[in-house]
Amino acid sequence: MTPLYSRVAFIGLGLIASSMAHAMRRAGLASAMTGTARSAETRIIAREMGLVDEVCDTAADAVEGADLVVLCVPVGAMDEIAREIAPHLAEGATVTDVGSVKQAVIDAVAPHLPDHVHFIPGHPLAGTEHSGPRSGFAELFQNRWCILTPSEGHDPAALDRLSRLWKGMGASVDLMDAPHHDLVLAVTSHTPHLIAYTMVGVADDLRRVTDSEVIKYSAAGFRDFTRIAASDPTMWRDVFLTNKEATLEILGRFTEELFALQRAIRRGDGAHLHDYFTRTRAIRRGIIEAGQDTDAPDFGRIKS
Ligand code: NAP
């Protein structure tokens, strides 16, 4: 494939940035890549891996001459990074991000950017519970969605180029406005993570069931919560601090449903429980049919 960008700069070199670097290199989407991370340790690892062509010590150096800048840091760090890179951005460059929340990133980044760059916020709906430059892999975005949330006055050519980049990495692209993105993600990602964190916390607090029993019998369902609850604490702290309204709205609805199920259990209302679980099963079928998960037994886990 002909490269879409001549110089791509990654700010932050963790799971998402390293996966993008692998995917772009494999598909030949960028002529050159630079990057930086906050700690010297991460920068050393990235240099040893040859993750990008040049690992810079500062974000300002990394964006110099780049026609695409990808902000791959936790949502809470976006403001500080945007401030730092703004005076160094090349004329006509596109600035995008991969943050899990969109309106808060727009509020943090857009005010700092000069008029001569195109800001197109983005969010790939793909991830794992692992972090850092070694956790990335080229297939992460394969058959996943990337949501872009361009502002009303965006440049169509810059949007088209960025969309083609995500497609080149295997993703499908959807456009949304930022508040709608934040509500959708509160339902599909943010609240489920909070529930998983809570369930794992409950098991940790429950002294009548020993830790060894929790671990030994985890395949009964708990194990799937623990994978989600192992996700990066900084990233998820920032998600809840910045997608506050939407998460609280969905959490309110969740609590109401939970009370209704609690009442059905107390009253022995089997019909209510059965109807409810039949409805939820159909959602699972829809996810399989959309190719967003496998219906292999045990979620396709390989037996040793
Ligand atoms: P990660 O693996 O933890 O990497 C984060 C990177 O950001 C690290 O290189 C880190 O540097 C750097 N960083 C952290 N704080 C910084 C700061 N204050 N200034 C400069 N650099 C800083 O994280 P990730 O999973 O790639 O997530 C990155 C972004 O993608 C987040 O906004 C997240 O919401 C979003 N996202 C994540 C997932 C997921 O499942 N993980 C999915 C979709 C989107 P050091 O290594 O030196 O600390």
Short mmCIF file of C-alpha atoms and ligand atoms in Angstrom, two decimals:
data_model
loop_
_atom_site.label_atom_id
_atom_site.label_comp_id
_atom_site.label_asym_id
_atom_site.label_seq_id
_atom_site.Cartn_x
_atom_site.Cartn_y
_atom_site.Cartn_z
CA MET A 1 0.00 0.00 0.00
CA THR A 2 1.26 3.57 -0.69
CA PRO A 3 1.96 5.31 2.61
CA LEU A 4 -0.89 7.61 3.68
CA TYR A 5 1.34 9.76 5.90
CA SER A 6 5.00 10.65 5.58
CA ARG A 7 5.69 11.05 9.31
CA VAL A 8 3.48 9.78 12.13
CA ALA A 9 4.20 10.82 15.73
CA PHE A 10 2.87 8.80 18.67
CA ILE A 11 2.61 10.57 22.00
CA GLY A 12 2.49 7.76 24.53
CA LEU A 13 3.89 4.35 23.61
CA GLY A 14 1.59 1.90 25.34
CA LEU A 15 -0.82 -0.80 24.18
CA ILE A 16 -2.69 1.28 21.61
CA ALA A 17 0.29 3.20 20.17
CA SER A 18 2.44 0.07 19.88
CA SER A 19 -0.40 -1.84 18.21
CA MET A 20 -0.87 1.02 15.75
CA ALA A 21 2.87 1.12 15.03
CA HIS A 22 2.93 -2.64 14.32
CA ALA A 23 -0.22 -2.47 12.18
CA MET A 24 0.98 0.58 10.21
CA ARG A 25 4.39 -0.94 9.58
CA ARG A 26 2.86 -4.23 8.42
CA ALA A 27 0.55 -2.46 5.99
CA GLY A 28 3.10 0.17 4.90
CA LEU A 29 0.83 3.05 5.93
CA ALA A 30 3.52 5.49 7.10
CA SER A 31 6.91 6.37 5.57
CA ALA A 32 8.39 7.15 9.00
CA MET A 33 7.23 6.94 12.62
CA THR A 34 8.41 8.76 15.72
CA GLY A 35 7.23 8.52 19.30
CA THR A 36 7.74 9.48 22.89
CA ALA A 37 6.61 8.38 26.34
CA ARG A 38 6.66 10.00 29.75
CA SER A 39 9.24 7.72 31.38
CA ALA A 40 12.81 7.06 30.29
CA GLU A 41 12.13 3.37 30.95
CA THR A 42 9.39 3.16 28.30
CA ARG A 43 11.48 5.13 25.82
CA ILE A 44 14.40 2.73 26.33
CA ILE A 45 12.16 -0.30 25.79
CA ALA A 46 10.68 1.26 22.63
CA ARG A 47 14.19 1.99 21.28
CA GLU A 48 15.33 -1.58 22.02
CA MET A 49 12.26 -2.96 20.26
CA GLY A 50 12.68 -0.64 17.27
CA LEU A 51 8.99 0.13 17.75
CA VAL A 52 9.23 3.36 15.73
CA ASP A 53 12.02 4.83 13.62
CA GLU A 54 12.94 7.48 16.17
CA VAL A 55 12.12 7.64 19.89
CA CYS A 56 12.34 11.25 21.08
CA ASP A 57 12.81 12.50 24.62
CA THR A 58 10.04 15.08 24.42
CA ALA A 59 6.63 15.32 22.78
CA ALA A 60 7.67 18.63 21.21
CA ASP A 61 10.56 16.90 19.39
CA ALA A 62 8.42 13.94 18.35
CA VAL A 63 5.79 16.04 16.53
CA GLU A 64 8.32 18.14 14.61
CA GLY A 65 7.60 17.68 10.87
CA ALA A 66 4.85 15.09 11.47
CA ASP A 67 1.80 15.12 9.19
CA LEU A 68 -0.10 12.90 11.65
CA VAL A 69 0.11 13.17 15.45
CA VAL A 70 -1.66 10.49 17.52
CA LEU A 71 -2.25 11.22 21.20
CA CYS A 72 -2.11 7.82 22.94
CA VAL A 73 -1.94 8.90 26.59
CA PRO A 74 -4.58 8.55 29.34
CA VAL A 75 -7.47 10.99 28.91
CA GLY A 76 -6.37 13.02 31.95
CA ALA A 77 -2.97 13.75 30.34
CA MET A 78 -4.34 15.10 27.02
CA ASP A 79 -4.51 18.76 28.11
CA GLU A 80 -0.89 18.92 29.22
CA ILE A 81 0.32 17.18 26.02
CA ALA A 82 -1.73 19.44 23.72
CA ARG A 83 -0.25 22.51 25.43
CA GLU A 84 3.27 21.16 24.95
CA ILE A 85 3.01 20.16 21.28
CA ALA A 86 0.86 23.05 19.98
CA PRO A 87 3.73 25.44 19.05
CA HIS A 88 5.62 22.63 17.28
CA LEU A 89 2.87 21.26 15.00
CA ALA A 90 3.50 21.38 11.26
CA GLU A 91 1.23 23.40 8.96
CA GLY A 92 -1.64 21.21 7.70
CA ALA A 93 -0.90 18.33 10.12
CA THR A 94 -3.72 16.16 11.43
CA VAL A 95 -3.93 15.67 15.19
CA THR A 96 -5.98 12.72 16.43
CA ASP A 97 -6.25 10.76 19.65
CA VAL A 98 -7.37 7.31 20.80
CA GLY A 99 -8.90 8.29 24.15
CA SER A 100 -11.82 6.26 25.50
CA VAL A 101 -13.87 9.40 26.20
CA LYS A 102 -14.43 11.99 23.48
CA GLN A 103 -16.07 15.21 24.73
CA ALA A 104 -13.56 15.65 27.57
CA VAL A 105 -10.65 15.13 25.16
CA ILE A 106 -12.08 17.71 22.75
CA ASP A 107 -12.48 20.20 25.62
CA ALA A 108 -8.91 19.52 26.77
CA VAL A 109 -7.14 19.54 23.41
CA ALA A 110 -8.99 21.78 20.92
CA PRO A 111 -8.43 25.13 22.70
CA HIS A 112 -4.64 24.70 22.50
CA LEU A 113 -4.33 23.76 18.83
CA PRO A 114 -3.38 26.33 16.16
CA ASP A 115 -5.81 27.00 13.28
CA HIS A 116 -3.44 25.48 10.73
CA VAL A 117 -3.94 21.86 11.96
CA HIS A 118 -6.90 19.49 11.60
CA PHE A 119 -8.13 17.95 14.84
CA ILE A 120 -10.09 14.72 14.34
CA PRO A 121 -10.73 12.88 17.63
CA GLY A 122 -10.93 9.08 17.50
CA HIS A 123 -11.45 5.96 19.59
CA PRO A 124 -10.60 2.44 18.45
CA LEU A 125 -12.95 -0.02 20.19
CA ALA A 126 -10.25 -2.57 20.76
CA GLY A 127 -8.04 -3.32 23.71
CA THR A 128 -6.79 -5.81 26.21
CA GLU A 129 -6.11 -5.65 29.94
CA HIS A 130 -2.37 -5.29 29.22
CA SER A 131 -0.40 -2.02 29.07
CA GLY A 132 2.93 -0.75 27.87
CA PRO A 133 5.00 -0.85 24.66
CA ARG A 134 5.46 -4.62 24.71
CA SER A 135 1.74 -5.38 24.89
CA GLY A 136 0.84 -4.22 21.36
CA PHE A 137 0.19 -6.44 18.35
CA ALA A 138 -0.66 -5.69 14.72
CA GLU A 139 -4.00 -7.57 14.71
CA LEU A 140 -5.57 -5.63 17.61
CA PHE A 141 -7.83 -3.55 15.34
CA GLN A 142 -8.77 -6.33 12.92
CA ASN A 143 -12.59 -6.49 12.57
CA ARG A 144 -13.04 -3.87 15.29
CA TRP A 145 -14.66 -0.46 15.05
CA CYS A 146 -12.94 2.86 15.24
CA ILE A 147 -15.24 5.78 16.02
CA LEU A 148 -14.20 9.21 14.78
CA THR A 149 -15.91 12.32 16.17
CA PRO A 150 -15.00 15.20 13.83
CA SER A 151 -16.33 18.68 14.59
CA GLU A 152 -18.83 20.35 12.24
CA GLY A 153 -16.25 22.44 10.39
CA HIS A 154 -13.82 19.56 9.80
CA ASP A 155 -11.75 19.16 6.64
CA PRO A 156 -13.25 16.29 4.56
CA ALA A 157 -9.89 15.36 2.99
CA ALA A 158 -8.19 15.05 6.40
CA LEU A 159 -11.10 12.91 7.67
CA ASP A 160 -10.98 10.69 4.60
CA ARG A 161 -7.23 10.14 4.99
CA LEU A 162 -7.53 9.24 8.67
CA SER A 163 -10.45 6.89 7.93
CA ARG A 164 -8.34 5.14 5.30
CA LEU A 165 -5.55 4.75 7.87
CA TRP A 166 -7.88 2.92 10.29
CA LYS A 167 -9.25 0.78 7.49
CA GLY A 168 -5.66 -0.04 6.48
CA MET A 169 -5.13 -1.34 10.03
CA GLY A 170 -8.14 -3.66 9.66
CA ALA A 171 -10.80 -1.58 11.42
CA SER A 172 -14.19 -0.32 10.22
CA VAL A 173 -14.88 3.35 10.74
CA ASP A 174 -18.02 5.02 12.08
CA LEU A 175 -18.66 8.72 12.62
CA MET A 176 -20.51 10.03 15.67
CA ASP A 177 -20.87 13.20 17.64
CA ALA A 178 -18.85 13.20 20.83
CA PRO A 179 -21.71 13.23 23.40
CA HIS A 180 -23.38 10.28 21.67
CA HIS A 181 -20.08 8.39 21.60
CA ASP A 182 -19.72 8.95 25.35
CA LEU A 183 -23.24 7.61 26.04
CA VAL A 184 -22.78 4.54 23.80
CA LEU A 185 -19.46 3.75 25.46
CA ALA A 186 -20.94 4.24 28.92
CA VAL A 187 -23.31 1.36 28.07
CA THR A 188 -20.92 -0.91 26.19
CA SER A 189 -17.66 -0.37 28.06
CA HIS A 190 -17.47 2.06 30.95
CA THR A 191 -20.32 0.81 33.18
CA PRO A 192 -19.49 -2.88 32.51
CA HIS A 193 -15.93 -2.17 33.66
CA LEU A 194 -17.23 -0.53 36.82
CA ILE A 195 -19.46 -3.53 37.51
CA ALA A 196 -16.54 -5.91 36.96
CA TYR A 197 -14.36 -3.87 39.33
CA THR A 198 -17.17 -4.00 41.90
CA MET A 199 -17.75 -7.76 41.61
CA VAL A 200 -14.06 -8.52 41.99
CA GLY A 201 -13.94 -6.12 44.95
CA VAL A 202 -16.92 -7.91 46.56
CA ALA A 203 -15.21 -11.30 46.22
CA ASP A 204 -12.09 -9.80 47.76
CA ASP A 205 -14.09 -8.50 50.76
CA LEU A 206 -16.15 -11.64 51.34
CA ARG A 207 -14.41 -13.48 54.09
CA ARG A 208 -16.76 -16.48 54.11
CA VAL A 209 -15.31 -17.59 50.78
CA THR A 210 -11.58 -18.03 50.87
CA ASP A 211 -9.26 -16.52 48.28
CA SER A 212 -8.18 -19.97 47.15
CA GLU A 213 -11.81 -20.96 46.51
CA VAL A 214 -12.44 -17.81 44.50
CA ILE A 215 -9.44 -18.58 42.30
CA LYS A 216 -10.06 -22.33 42.06
CA TYR A 217 -13.71 -22.03 41.01
CA SER A 218 -13.36 -18.84 38.95
CA ALA A 219 -14.27 -20.48 35.62
CA ALA A 220 -17.93 -20.40 36.76
CA GLY A 221 -18.14 -16.76 35.61
CA PHE A 222 -15.95 -14.75 37.98
CA ARG A 223 -12.87 -15.24 35.80
CA ASP A 224 -14.37 -13.14 33.01
CA PHE A 225 -14.91 -10.27 35.44
CA THR A 226 -11.31 -10.51 36.65
CA ARG A 227 -9.92 -10.04 33.14
CA ILE A 228 -11.80 -6.77 32.79
CA ALA A 229 -10.97 -5.72 36.35
CA ALA A 230 -7.25 -6.16 35.63
CA SER A 231 -7.33 -3.18 33.23
CA ASP A 232 -5.03 -0.21 33.74
CA PRO A 233 -6.03 1.76 36.89
CA THR A 234 -4.90 5.17 35.55
CA MET A 235 -6.75 4.81 32.28
CA TRP A 236 -9.97 3.75 34.01
CA ARG A 237 -9.76 6.37 36.73
CA ASP A 238 -9.60 8.98 33.95
CA VAL A 239 -12.52 7.41 32.07
CA PHE A 240 -14.83 7.72 35.09
CA LEU A 241 -13.62 11.20 35.98
CA THR A 242 -14.24 12.44 32.43
CA ASN A 243 -17.34 10.50 31.33
CA LYS A 244 -19.14 11.29 34.55
CA GLU A 245 -22.65 12.23 33.34
CA ALA A 246 -23.16 9.32 30.94
CA THR A 247 -21.71 6.74 33.33
CA LEU A 248 -23.90 7.99 36.19
CA GLU A 249 -26.98 7.85 33.95
CA ILE A 250 -26.33 4.24 32.90
CA LEU A 251 -25.36 3.26 36.43
CA GLY A 252 -28.70 4.66 37.67
CA ARG A 253 -30.58 2.51 35.16
CA PHE A 254 -28.43 -0.49 36.08
CA THR A 255 -29.26 -0.05 39.77
CA GLU A 256 -33.00 0.09 39.01
CA GLU A 257 -32.82 -3.13 36.97
CA LEU A 258 -30.77 -4.78 39.69
CA PHE A 259 -33.41 -3.90 42.28
CA ALA A 260 -36.12 -5.33 40.01
CA LEU A 261 -34.19 -8.58 39.68
CA GLN A 262 -33.55 -8.61 43.43
CA ARG A 263 -37.30 -8.28 44.03
CA ALA A 264 -38.06 -11.07 41.53
CA ILE A 265 -35.63 -13.37 43.32
CA ARG A 266 -37.13 -12.51 46.74
CA ARG A 267 -40.70 -13.10 45.47
CA GLY A 268 -39.77 -16.25 43.58
CA ASP A 269 -40.93 -14.60 40.33
CA GLY A 270 -39.42 -17.17 37.91
CA ALA A 271 -41.31 -15.75 34.90
CA HIS A 272 -39.67 -12.34 35.34
CA LEU A 273 -36.20 -13.88 35.61
CA HIS A 274 -36.77 -16.18 32.63
CA ASP A 275 -38.08 -13.38 30.40
CA TYR A 276 -35.21 -11.13 31.38
CA PHE A 277 -32.54 -13.75 30.68
CA THR A 278 -34.17 -14.64 27.33
CA ARG A 279 -33.93 -11.00 26.25
CA THR A 280 -30.27 -10.72 27.26
CA ARG A 281 -29.39 -13.96 25.47
CA ALA A 282 -30.57 -12.40 22.20
CA ILE A 283 -28.07 -9.56 22.66
CA ARG A 284 -25.27 -12.10 22.95
CA ARG A 285 -26.45 -13.76 19.72
CA GLY A 286 -26.41 -10.36 18.00
CA ILE A 287 -22.78 -9.78 19.07
CA ILE A 288 -21.71 -13.18 17.67
CA GLU A 289 -23.59 -12.54 14.41
CA ALA A 290 -21.86 -9.15 14.08
CA GLY A 291 -18.47 -10.93 14.33
CA GLN A 292 -17.56 -9.13 17.56
CA ASP A 293 -16.94 -12.34 19.57
CA THR A 294 -16.72 -16.09 19.15
CA ASP A 295 -19.42 -18.61 20.08
CA ALA A 296 -16.77 -21.31 20.61
CA PRO A 297 -17.21 -23.08 23.98
CA ASP A 298 -15.56 -21.20 26.84
CA PHE A 299 -15.11 -18.09 24.65
CA GLY A 300 -12.63 -19.98 22.47
CA ARG A 301 -10.12 -20.47 25.28
CA ILE A 302 -7.61 -23.14 24.40
CA LYS A 303 -7.56 -26.08 26.78
CA SER A 304 -4.13 -27.18 27.94
P1 NAP B 1 -0.86 2.37 28.24
O1 NAP B 1 -0.46 1.06 27.62
O2 NAP B 1 -0.92 2.48 29.72
O3 NAP B 1 0.13 3.52 27.67
C1 NAP B 1 -0.03 4.86 28.02
C2 NAP B 1 1.15 5.64 27.49
O4 NAP B 1 0.95 7.02 27.83
C3 NAP B 1 2.48 5.25 28.10
O5 NAP B 1 3.50 5.26 27.12
C4 NAP B 1 2.75 6.35 29.12
O6 NAP B 1 4.11 6.60 29.34
C5 NAP B 1 2.12 7.54 28.47
N1 NAP B 1 1.70 8.55 29.47
C6 NAP B 1 0.95 8.34 30.57
N2 NAP B 1 0.75 9.48 31.24
C7 NAP B 1 1.42 10.43 30.56
C8 NAP B 1 1.61 11.80 30.76
N3 NAP B 1 1.09 12.45 31.82
N4 NAP B 1 2.36 12.46 29.86
C9 NAP B 1 2.91 11.81 28.81
N5 NAP B 1 2.76 10.51 28.56
C10 NAP B 1 2.02 9.83 29.43
O7 NAP B 1 -2.26 2.88 27.71
P2 NAP B 1 -3.16 2.46 26.45
O8 NAP B 1 -3.96 1.28 26.83
O9 NAP B 1 -2.31 2.43 25.23
O10 NAP B 1 -4.16 3.70 26.44
C11 NAP B 1 -3.85 4.91 25.79
C12 NAP B 1 -5.13 5.64 25.45
O11 NAP B 1 -5.94 4.76 24.66
C13 NAP B 1 -5.98 6.05 26.65
O12 NAP B 1 -6.49 7.33 26.44
C14 NAP B 1 -7.11 5.04 26.66
O13 NAP B 1 -8.30 5.61 27.16
C15 NAP B 1 -7.24 4.68 25.19
N6 NAP B 1 -7.75 3.34 24.88
C16 NAP B 1 -7.34 2.26 25.60
C17 NAP B 1 -7.86 1.01 25.30
C18 NAP B 1 -7.45 -0.22 26.11
O14 NAP B 1 -8.17 -1.20 26.15
N7 NAP B 1 -6.29 -0.20 26.76
C19 NAP B 1 -8.75 0.85 24.25
C20 NAP B 1 -9.11 1.97 23.49
C21 NAP B 1 -8.60 3.21 23.82
P3 NAP B 1 4.95 5.70 30.39
O15 NAP B 1 4.96 4.31 29.86
O16 NAP B 1 6.29 6.31 30.36
O17 NAP B 1 4.23 5.82 31.70
#
